[in-house]
Amino acid sequence: TGFGTDLAKGKPVEVFEGRSYVQERWLKADYALVKAHLGDRLGNLTYRMAARNFNPLMCMAAARTIAQVSRIVEPGGIDPEAVITPGIFVQGVVAVPNPAQEEDLNRANAVYPEPAA
């Protein structure tokens, strides 16, 4: 969709089957901190709702992934058909049973402390 736009200026272009496409660099991160619904100690993860949109991609793009999950189950406790992110992409799993929801904090006008100078 970016071919021929200002965003594509100076970027490499490749033609496939007669159509031009802008080449973009891959997504890459040193760390990914993601929130998942369930996880096991091997790192297999499931997600709820919108968390499924980008979290699996970030797990695959990062060199190291740490997942916050609502509950850790034993290996085999997640139906293999329900696993969205396989454990090979996850290096750490932390259980936070009742996480504070960002939406609730925003509605309560929560403010984060300023870093010390």
PDB file of N, CA and C in Angstrom, residues 31-113:
ATOM      1  N   TYR A  31      14.034  -7.244  23.636  1.00  0.00           N
ATOM      2  CA  TYR A  31      13.117  -7.810  24.624  1.00  0.00           C
ATOM      3  C   TYR A  31      11.674  -7.539  24.229  1.00  0.00           C
ATOM      4  N   ALA A  32      10.801  -8.479  24.567  1.00  0.00           N
ATOM      5  CA  ALA A  32       9.368  -8.280  24.448  1.00  0.00           C
ATOM      6  C   ALA A  32       8.757  -8.595  25.816  1.00  0.00           C
ATOM      7  N   LEU A  33       7.979  -7.671  26.328  1.00  0.00           N
ATOM      8  CA  LEU A  33       7.228  -7.879  27.564  1.00  0.00           C
ATOM      9  C   LEU A  33       5.767  -7.949  27.149  1.00  0.00           C
ATOM     10  N   VAL A  34       5.162  -9.128  27.260  1.00  0.00           N
ATOM     11  CA  VAL A  34       3.807  -9.315  26.769  1.00  0.00           C
ATOM     12  C   VAL A  34       2.900  -9.810  27.889  1.00  0.00           C
ATOM     13  N   LYS A  35       1.608  -9.575  27.704  1.00  0.00           N
ATOM     14  CA  LYS A  35       0.603 -10.064  28.640  1.00  0.00           C
ATOM     15  C   LYS A  35      -0.189 -11.153  27.933  1.00  0.00           C
ATOM     16  N   ALA A  36      -0.316 -12.312  28.590  1.00  0.00           N
ATOM     17  CA  ALA A  36      -1.061 -13.436  28.034  1.00  0.00           C
ATOM     18  C   ALA A  36      -2.082 -13.909  29.056  1.00  0.00           C
ATOM     19  N   HIS A  37      -2.978 -14.761  28.629  1.00  0.00           N
ATOM     20  CA  HIS A  37      -4.006 -15.273  29.541  1.00  0.00           C
ATOM     21  C   HIS A  37      -3.468 -16.453  30.345  1.00  0.00           C
ATOM     22  N   LEU A  38      -3.091 -17.507  29.677  1.00  0.00           N
ATOM     23  CA  LEU A  38      -2.545 -18.696  30.326  1.00  0.00           C
ATOM     24  C   LEU A  38      -1.158 -18.970  29.790  1.00  0.00           C
ATOM     25  N   GLY A  39      -0.336 -19.570  30.630  1.00  0.00           N
ATOM     26  CA  GLY A  39       0.974 -20.010  30.198  1.00  0.00           C
ATOM     27  C   GLY A  39       1.387 -21.215  31.004  1.00  0.00           C
ATOM     28  N   ASP A  40       2.297 -22.001  30.457  1.00  0.00           N
ATOM     29  CA  ASP A  40       2.877 -23.078  31.253  1.00  0.00           C
ATOM     30  C   ASP A  40       4.345 -22.757  31.471  1.00  0.00           C
ATOM     31  N   ARG A  41       5.006 -23.556  32.318  1.00  0.00           N
ATOM     32  CA  ARG A  41       6.400 -23.228  32.643  1.00  0.00           C
ATOM     33  C   ARG A  41       7.340 -23.431  31.462  1.00  0.00           C
ATOM     34  N   LEU A  42       6.853 -24.054  30.389  1.00  0.00           N
ATOM     35  CA  LEU A  42       7.649 -24.194  29.169  1.00  0.00           C
ATOM     36  C   LEU A  42       7.501 -22.989  28.244  1.00  0.00           C
ATOM     37  N   GLY A  43       6.591 -22.061  28.582  1.00  0.00           N
ATOM     38  CA  GLY A  43       6.431 -20.838  27.798  1.00  0.00           C
ATOM     39  C   GLY A  43       5.307 -20.856  26.788  1.00  0.00           C
ATOM     40  N   ASN A  44       4.554 -21.940  26.680  1.00  0.00           N
ATOM     41  CA  ASN A  44       3.412 -21.964  25.764  1.00  0.00           C
ATOM     42  C   ASN A  44       2.363 -20.988  26.273  1.00  0.00           C
ATOM     43  N   LEU A  45       1.797 -20.164  25.376  1.00  0.00           N
ATOM     44  CA  LEU A  45       0.894 -19.091  25.781  1.00  0.00           C
ATOM     45  C   LEU A  45      -0.425 -19.112  25.028  1.00  0.00           C
ATOM     46  N   THR A  46      -1.475 -18.664  25.722  1.00  0.00           N
ATOM     47  CA  THR A  46      -2.765 -18.362  25.101  1.00  0.00           C
ATOM     48  C   THR A  46      -3.090 -16.911  25.432  1.00  0.00           C
ATOM     49  N   TYR A  47      -3.943 -16.296  24.634  1.00  0.00           N
ATOM     50  CA  TYR A  47      -4.284 -14.888  24.811  1.00  0.00           C
ATOM     51  C   TYR A  47      -5.792 -14.709  24.835  1.00  0.00           C
ATOM     52  N   ARG A  48      -6.216 -13.552  25.329  1.00  0.00           N
ATOM     53  CA  ARG A  48      -7.625 -13.176  25.293  1.00  0.00           C
ATOM     54  C   ARG A  48      -7.758 -11.909  24.469  1.00  0.00           C
ATOM     55  N   MET A  49      -8.784 -11.862  23.671  1.00  0.00           N
ATOM     56  CA  MET A  49      -9.196 -10.688  22.909  1.00  0.00           C
ATOM     57  C   MET A  49      -8.053 -10.050  22.133  1.00  0.00           C
ATOM     58  N   ALA A  50      -7.872  -8.736  22.281  1.00  0.00           N
ATOM     59  CA  ALA A  50      -6.924  -7.991  21.440  1.00  0.00           C
ATOM     60  C   ALA A  50      -5.467  -8.336  21.718  1.00  0.00           C
ATOM     61  N   ALA A  51      -5.170  -8.970  22.856  1.00  0.00           N
ATOM     62  CA  ALA A  51      -3.784  -9.344  23.141  1.00  0.00           C
ATOM     63  C   ALA A  51      -3.232 -10.291  22.080  1.00  0.00           C
ATOM     64  N   ARG A  52      -4.118 -10.939  21.363  1.00  0.00           N
ATOM     65  CA  ARG A  52      -3.702 -11.883  20.328  1.00  0.00           C
ATOM     66  C   ARG A  52      -3.220 -11.181  19.060  1.00  0.00           C
ATOM     67  N   ASN A  53      -3.499  -9.891  18.923  1.00  0.00           N
ATOM     68  CA  ASN A  53      -3.144  -9.178  17.695  1.00  0.00           C
ATOM     69  C   ASN A  53      -1.641  -9.055  17.485  1.00  0.00           C
ATOM     70  N   PHE A  54      -0.930  -8.491  18.456  1.00  0.00           N
ATOM     71  CA  PHE A  54       0.493  -8.205  18.260  1.00  0.00           C
ATOM     72  C   PHE A  54       1.424  -8.972  19.187  1.00  0.00           C
ATOM     73  N   ASN A  55       0.923  -9.471  20.314  1.00  0.00           N
ATOM     74  CA  ASN A  55       1.811 -10.168  21.247  1.00  0.00           C
ATOM     75  C   ASN A  55       2.510 -11.376  20.625  1.00  0.00           C
ATOM     76  N   PRO A  56       1.806 -12.246  19.878  1.00  0.00           N
ATOM     77  CA  PRO A  56       2.534 -13.366  19.267  1.00  0.00           C
ATOM     78  C   PRO A  56       3.642 -12.918  18.318  1.00  0.00           C
ATOM     79  N   LEU A  57       3.391 -11.854  17.571  1.00  0.00           N
ATOM     80  CA  LEU A  57       4.422 -11.347  16.651  1.00  0.00           C
ATOM     81  C   LEU A  57       5.626 -10.814  17.413  1.00  0.00           C
ATOM     82  N   MET A  58       5.367 -10.101  18.506  1.00  0.00           N
ATOM     83  CA  MET A  58       6.484  -9.562  19.293  1.00  0.00           C
ATOM     84  C   MET A  58       7.296 -10.680  19.934  1.00  0.00           C
ATOM     85  N   CYS A  59       6.629 -11.743  20.361  1.00  0.00           N
ATOM     86  CA  CYS A  59       7.359 -12.888  20.921  1.00  0.00           C
ATOM     87  C   CYS A  59       8.318 -13.467  19.889  1.00  0.00           C
ATOM     88  N   MET A  60       7.878 -13.536  18.643  1.00  0.00           N
ATOM     89  CA  MET A  60       8.720 -14.087  17.583  1.00  0.00           C
ATOM     90  C   MET A  60       9.815 -13.119  17.149  1.00  0.00           C
ATOM     91  N   ALA A  61       9.584 -11.814  17.301  1.00  0.00           N
ATOM     92  CA  ALA A  61      10.541 -10.815  16.831  1.00  0.00           C
ATOM     93  C   ALA A  61      11.649 -10.538  17.841  1.00  0.00           C
ATOM     94  N   ALA A  62      11.407 -10.835  19.101  1.00  0.00           N
ATOM     95  CA  ALA A  62      12.360 -10.464  20.149  1.00  0.00           C
ATOM     96  C   ALA A  62      13.383 -11.567  20.405  1.00  0.00           C
ATOM     97  N   ALA A  63      14.560 -11.128  20.835  1.00  0.00           N
ATOM     98  CA  ALA A  63      15.591 -12.086  21.222  1.00  0.00           C
ATOM     99  C   ALA A  63      15.215 -12.778  22.526  1.00  0.00           C
ATOM    100  N   ARG A  64      14.548 -12.054  23.437  1.00  0.00           N
ATOM    101  CA  ARG A  64      14.089 -12.616  24.716  1.00  0.00           C
ATOM    102  C   ARG A  64      12.692 -12.107  24.999  1.00  0.00           C
ATOM    103  N   THR A  65      11.812 -13.008  25.423  1.00  0.00           N
ATOM    104  CA  THR A  65      10.437 -12.646  25.743  1.00  0.00           C
ATOM    105  C   THR A  65      10.119 -13.044  27.175  1.00  0.00           C
ATOM    106  N   ILE A  66       9.488 -12.127  27.894  1.00  0.00           N
ATOM    107  CA  ILE A  66       8.978 -12.398  29.237  1.00  0.00           C
ATOM    108  C   ILE A  66       7.482 -12.151  29.186  1.00  0.00           C
ATOM    109  N   ALA A  67       6.708 -13.159  29.586  1.00  0.00           N
ATOM    110  CA  ALA A  67       5.253 -13.076  29.514  1.00  0.00           C
ATOM    111  C   ALA A  67       4.648 -12.995  30.904  1.00  0.00           C
ATOM    112  N   GLN A  68       3.744 -12.042  31.076  1.00  0.00           N
ATOM    113  CA  GLN A  68       2.927 -11.958  32.285  1.00  0.00           C
ATOM    114  C   GLN A  68       1.645 -12.720  31.991  1.00  0.00           C
ATOM    115  N   VAL A  69       1.317 -13.690  32.825  1.00  0.00           N
ATOM    116  CA  VAL A  69       0.112 -14.493  32.611  1.00  0.00           C
ATOM    117  C   VAL A  69      -0.773 -14.427  33.854  1.00  0.00           C
ATOM    118  N   SER A  70      -2.061 -14.622  33.657  1.00  0.00           N
ATOM    119  CA  SER A  70      -2.988 -14.658  34.781  1.00  0.00           C
ATOM    120  C   SER A  70      -2.821 -15.929  35.599  1.00  0.00           C
ATOM    121  N   ARG A  71      -2.416 -17.004  34.928  1.00  0.00           N
ATOM    122  CA  ARG A  71      -2.281 -18.286  35.625  1.00  0.00           C
ATOM    123  C   ARG A  71      -1.267 -19.149  34.899  1.00  0.00           C
ATOM    124  N   ILE A  72      -0.405 -19.810  35.672  1.00  0.00           N
ATOM    125  CA  ILE A  72       0.536 -20.782  35.111  1.00  0.00           C
ATOM    126  C   ILE A  72      -0.038 -22.167  35.359  1.00  0.00           C
ATOM    127  N   VAL A  73      -0.108 -22.956  34.302  1.00  0.00           N
ATOM    128  CA  VAL A  73      -0.582 -24.334  34.402  1.00  0.00           C
ATOM    129  C   VAL A  73       0.589 -25.274  34.137  1.00  0.00           C
ATOM    130  N   GLU A  74       0.401 -26.519  34.489  1.00  0.00           N
ATOM    131  CA  GLU A  74       1.439 -27.524  34.237  1.00  0.00           C
ATOM    132  C   GLU A  74       1.559 -27.776  32.727  1.00  0.00           C
ATOM    133  N   PRO A  75       2.740 -28.198  32.259  1.00  0.00           N
ATOM    134  CA  PRO A  75       2.867 -28.575  30.859  1.00  0.00           C
ATOM    135  C   PRO A  75       1.809 -29.627  30.508  1.00  0.00           C
ATOM    136  N   GLY A  76       1.144 -29.421  29.398  1.00  0.00           N
ATOM    137  CA  GLY A  76       0.045 -30.282  29.006  1.00  0.00           C
ATOM    138  C   GLY A  76      -1.298 -29.760  29.480  1.00  0.00           C
ATOM    139  N   GLY A  77      -1.290 -28.735  30.315  1.00  0.00           N
ATOM    140  CA  GLY A  77      -2.522 -28.147  30.833  1.00  0.00           C
ATOM    141  C   GLY A  77      -3.210 -27.219  29.851  1.00  0.00           C
ATOM    142  N   ILE A  78      -2.552 -26.926  28.746  1.00  0.00           N
ATOM    143  CA  ILE A  78      -3.155 -26.122  27.678  1.00  0.00           C
ATOM    144  C   ILE A  78      -3.345 -27.040  26.483  1.00  0.00           C
ATOM    145  N   ASP A  79      -4.553 -27.093  25.954  1.00  0.00           N
ATOM    146  CA  ASP A  79      -4.827 -27.889  24.764  1.00  0.00           C
ATOM    147  C   ASP A  79      -3.879 -27.428  23.654  1.00  0.00           C
ATOM    148  N   PRO A  80      -3.117 -28.321  23.043  1.00  0.00           N
ATOM    149  CA  PRO A  80      -2.181 -27.907  21.995  1.00  0.00           C
ATOM    150  C   PRO A  80      -2.834 -27.100  20.878  1.00  0.00           C
ATOM    151  N   GLU A  81      -4.113 -27.350  20.604  1.00  0.00           N
ATOM    152  CA  GLU A  81      -4.816 -26.586  19.575  1.00  0.00           C
ATOM    153  C   GLU A  81      -5.073 -25.151  20.014  1.00  0.00           C
ATOM    154  N   ALA A  82      -4.990 -24.872  21.323  1.00  0.00           N
ATOM    155  CA  ALA A  82      -5.256 -23.527  21.840  1.00  0.00           C
ATOM    156  C   ALA A  82      -3.988 -22.699  22.006  1.00  0.00           C
ATOM    157  N   VAL A  83      -2.818 -23.323  21.893  1.00  0.00           N
ATOM    158  CA  VAL A  83      -1.555 -22.594  22.050  1.00  0.00           C
ATOM    159  C   VAL A  83      -1.383 -21.647  20.868  1.00  0.00           C
ATOM    160  N   ILE A  84      -1.202 -20.367  21.192  1.00  0.00           N
ATOM    161  CA  ILE A  84      -0.996 -19.364  20.140  1.00  0.00           C
ATOM    162  C   ILE A  84       0.502 -19.109  19.956  1.00  0.00           C
ATOM    163  N   THR A  85       1.226 -18.969  21.063  1.00  0.00           N
ATOM    164  CA  THR A  85       2.676 -18.779  20.999  1.00  0.00           C
ATOM    165  C   THR A  85       3.347 -19.998  21.615  1.00  0.00           C
ATOM    166  N   PRO A  86       4.125 -20.757  20.828  1.00  0.00           N
ATOM    167  CA  PRO A  86       4.830 -21.904  21.391  1.00  0.00           C
ATOM    168  C   PRO A  86       5.985 -21.455  22.276  1.00  0.00           C
ATOM    169  N   GLY A  87       6.305 -22.287  23.243  1.00  0.00           N
ATOM    170  CA  GLY A  87       7.324 -21.960  24.232  1.00  0.00           C
ATOM    171  C   GLY A  87       8.701 -21.673  23.689  1.00  0.00           C
ATOM    172  N   ILE A  88       9.013 -22.066  22.476  1.00  0.00           N
ATOM    173  CA  ILE A  88      10.340 -21.807  21.909  1.00  0.00           C
ATOM    174  C   ILE A  88      10.622 -20.312  21.804  1.00  0.00           C
ATOM    175  N   PHE A  89       9.563 -19.480  21.762  1.00  0.00           N
ATOM    176  CA  PHE A  89       9.722 -18.036  21.628  1.00  0.00           C
ATOM    177  C   PHE A  89       9.684 -17.308  22.966  1.00  0.00           C
ATOM    178  N   VAL A  90       9.550 -18.024  24.088  1.00  0.00           N
ATOM    179  CA  VAL A  90       9.357 -17.401  25.402  1.00  0.00           C
ATOM    180  C   VAL A  90      10.442 -17.893  26.356  1.00  0.00           C
ATOM    181  N   GLN A  91      11.136 -16.952  27.012  1.00  0.00           N
ATOM    182  CA  GLN A  91      12.195 -17.317  27.934  1.00  0.00           C
ATOM    183  C   GLN A  91      11.792 -17.178  29.405  1.00  0.00           C
ATOM    184  N   GLY A  92      10.706 -16.490  29.689  1.00  0.00           N
ATOM    185  CA  GLY A  92      10.279 -16.331  31.076  1.00  0.00           C
ATOM    186  C   GLY A  92       8.779 -16.149  31.180  1.00  0.00           C
ATOM    187  N   VAL A  93       8.190 -16.722  32.232  1.00  0.00           N
ATOM    188  CA  VAL A  93       6.756 -16.596  32.480  1.00  0.00           C
ATOM    189  C   VAL A  93       6.572 -16.186  33.942  1.00  0.00           C
ATOM    190  N   VAL A  94       5.789 -15.127  34.160  1.00  0.00           N
ATOM    191  CA  VAL A  94       5.520 -14.619  35.500  1.00  0.00           C
ATOM    192  C   VAL A  94       4.017 -14.598  35.709  1.00  0.00           C
ATOM    193  N   ALA A  95       3.549 -15.195  36.810  1.00  0.00           N
ATOM    194  CA  ALA A  95       2.114 -15.198  37.108  1.00  0.00           C
ATOM    195  C   ALA A  95       1.744 -13.952  37.899  1.00  0.00           C
ATOM    196  N   VAL A  96       0.735 -13.243  37.420  1.00  0.00           N
ATOM    197  CA  VAL A  96       0.140 -12.104  38.125  1.00  0.00           C
ATOM    198  C   VAL A  96      -1.360 -12.369  38.111  1.00  0.00           C
ATOM    199  N   PRO A  97      -1.878 -13.011  39.182  1.00  0.00           N
ATOM    200  CA  PRO A  97      -3.265 -13.489  39.166  1.00  0.00           C
ATOM    201  C   PRO A  97      -4.322 -12.407  38.984  1.00  0.00           C
ATOM    202  N   ASN A  98      -4.163 -11.255  39.598  1.00  0.00           N
ATOM    203  CA  ASN A  98      -5.156 -10.184  39.496  1.00  0.00           C
ATOM    204  C   ASN A  98      -4.474  -8.892  39.065  1.00  0.00           C
ATOM    205  N   PRO A  99      -4.060  -8.811  37.808  1.00  0.00           N
ATOM    206  CA  PRO A  99      -3.324  -7.618  37.381  1.00  0.00           C
ATOM    207  C   PRO A  99      -4.223  -6.387  37.353  1.00  0.00           C
ATOM    208  N   ALA A 100      -3.650  -5.241  37.701  1.00  0.00           N
ATOM    209  CA  ALA A 100      -4.376  -3.971  37.568  1.00  0.00           C
ATOM    210  C   ALA A 100      -4.543  -3.696  36.083  1.00  0.00           C
ATOM    211  N   GLN A 101      -5.752  -3.440  35.678  1.00  0.00           N
ATOM    212  CA  GLN A 101      -6.022  -3.184  34.270  1.00  0.00           C
ATOM    213  C   GLN A 101      -5.704  -1.729  33.937  1.00  0.00           C
ATOM    214  N   GLU A 102      -5.005  -1.521  32.844  1.00  0.00           N
ATOM    215  CA  GLU A 102      -4.611  -0.178  32.452  1.00  0.00           C
ATOM    216  C   GLU A 102      -5.814   0.746  32.298  1.00  0.00           C
ATOM    217  N   GLU A 103      -6.917   0.207  31.772  1.00  0.00           N
ATOM    218  CA  GLU A 103      -8.112   1.032  31.580  1.00  0.00           C
ATOM    219  C   GLU A 103      -8.630   1.557  32.921  1.00  0.00           C
ATOM    220  N   ASP A 104      -8.628   0.697  33.938  1.00  0.00           N
ATOM    221  CA  ASP A 104      -9.086   1.110  35.267  1.00  0.00           C
ATOM    222  C   ASP A 104      -8.164   2.170  35.851  1.00  0.00           C
ATOM    223  N   LEU A 105      -6.861   1.996  35.668  1.00  0.00           N
ATOM    224  CA  LEU A 105      -5.901   2.978  36.180  1.00  0.00           C
ATOM    225  C   LEU A 105      -6.089   4.319  35.479  1.00  0.00           C
ATOM    226  N   ASN A 106      -6.325   4.292  34.167  1.00  0.00           N
ATOM    227  CA  ASN A 106      -6.540   5.536  33.426  1.00  0.00           C
ATOM    228  C   ASN A 106      -7.796   6.249  33.901  1.00  0.00           C
ATOM    229  N   ARG A 107      -8.878   5.499  34.117  1.00  0.00           N
ATOM    230  CA  ARG A 107     -10.126   6.108  34.593  1.00  0.00           C
ATOM    231  C   ARG A 107      -9.963   6.717  35.988  1.00  0.00           C
ATOM    232  N   ALA A 108      -9.076   6.137  36.790  1.00  0.00           N
ATOM    233  CA  ALA A 108      -8.839   6.638  38.141  1.00  0.00           C
ATOM    234  C   ALA A 108      -7.801   7.758  38.155  1.00  0.00           C
ATOM    235  N   ASN A 109      -7.378   8.201  36.964  1.00  0.00           N
ATOM    236  CA  ASN A 109      -6.363   9.258  36.819  1.00  0.00           C
ATOM    237  C   ASN A 109      -5.060   8.922  37.535  1.00  0.00           C
ATOM    238  N   ALA A 110      -4.672   7.666  37.471  1.00  0.00           N
ATOM    239  CA  ALA A 110      -3.411   7.248  38.087  1.00  0.00           C
ATOM    240  C   ALA A 110      -2.262   7.922  37.371  1.00  0.00           C
ATOM    241  N   VAL A 111      -1.239   8.282  38.123  1.00  0.00           N
ATOM    242  CA  VAL A 111      -0.045   8.871  37.543  1.00  0.00           C
ATOM    243  C   VAL A 111       1.152   8.040  37.964  1.00  0.00           C
ATOM    244  N   TYR A 112       2.077   7.908  37.061  1.00  0.00           N
ATOM    245  CA  TYR A 112       3.284   7.157  37.361  1.00  0.00           C
ATOM    246  C   TYR A 112       4.280   8.123  37.994  1.00  0.00           C
ATOM    247  N   PRO A 113       5.043   7.647  38.985  1.00  0.00           N
ATOM    248  CA  PRO A 113       6.023   8.545  39.612  1.00  0.00           C
ATOM    249  C   PRO A 113       7.086   8.958  38.602  1.00  0.00           C
TER     250      PRO A 113
END
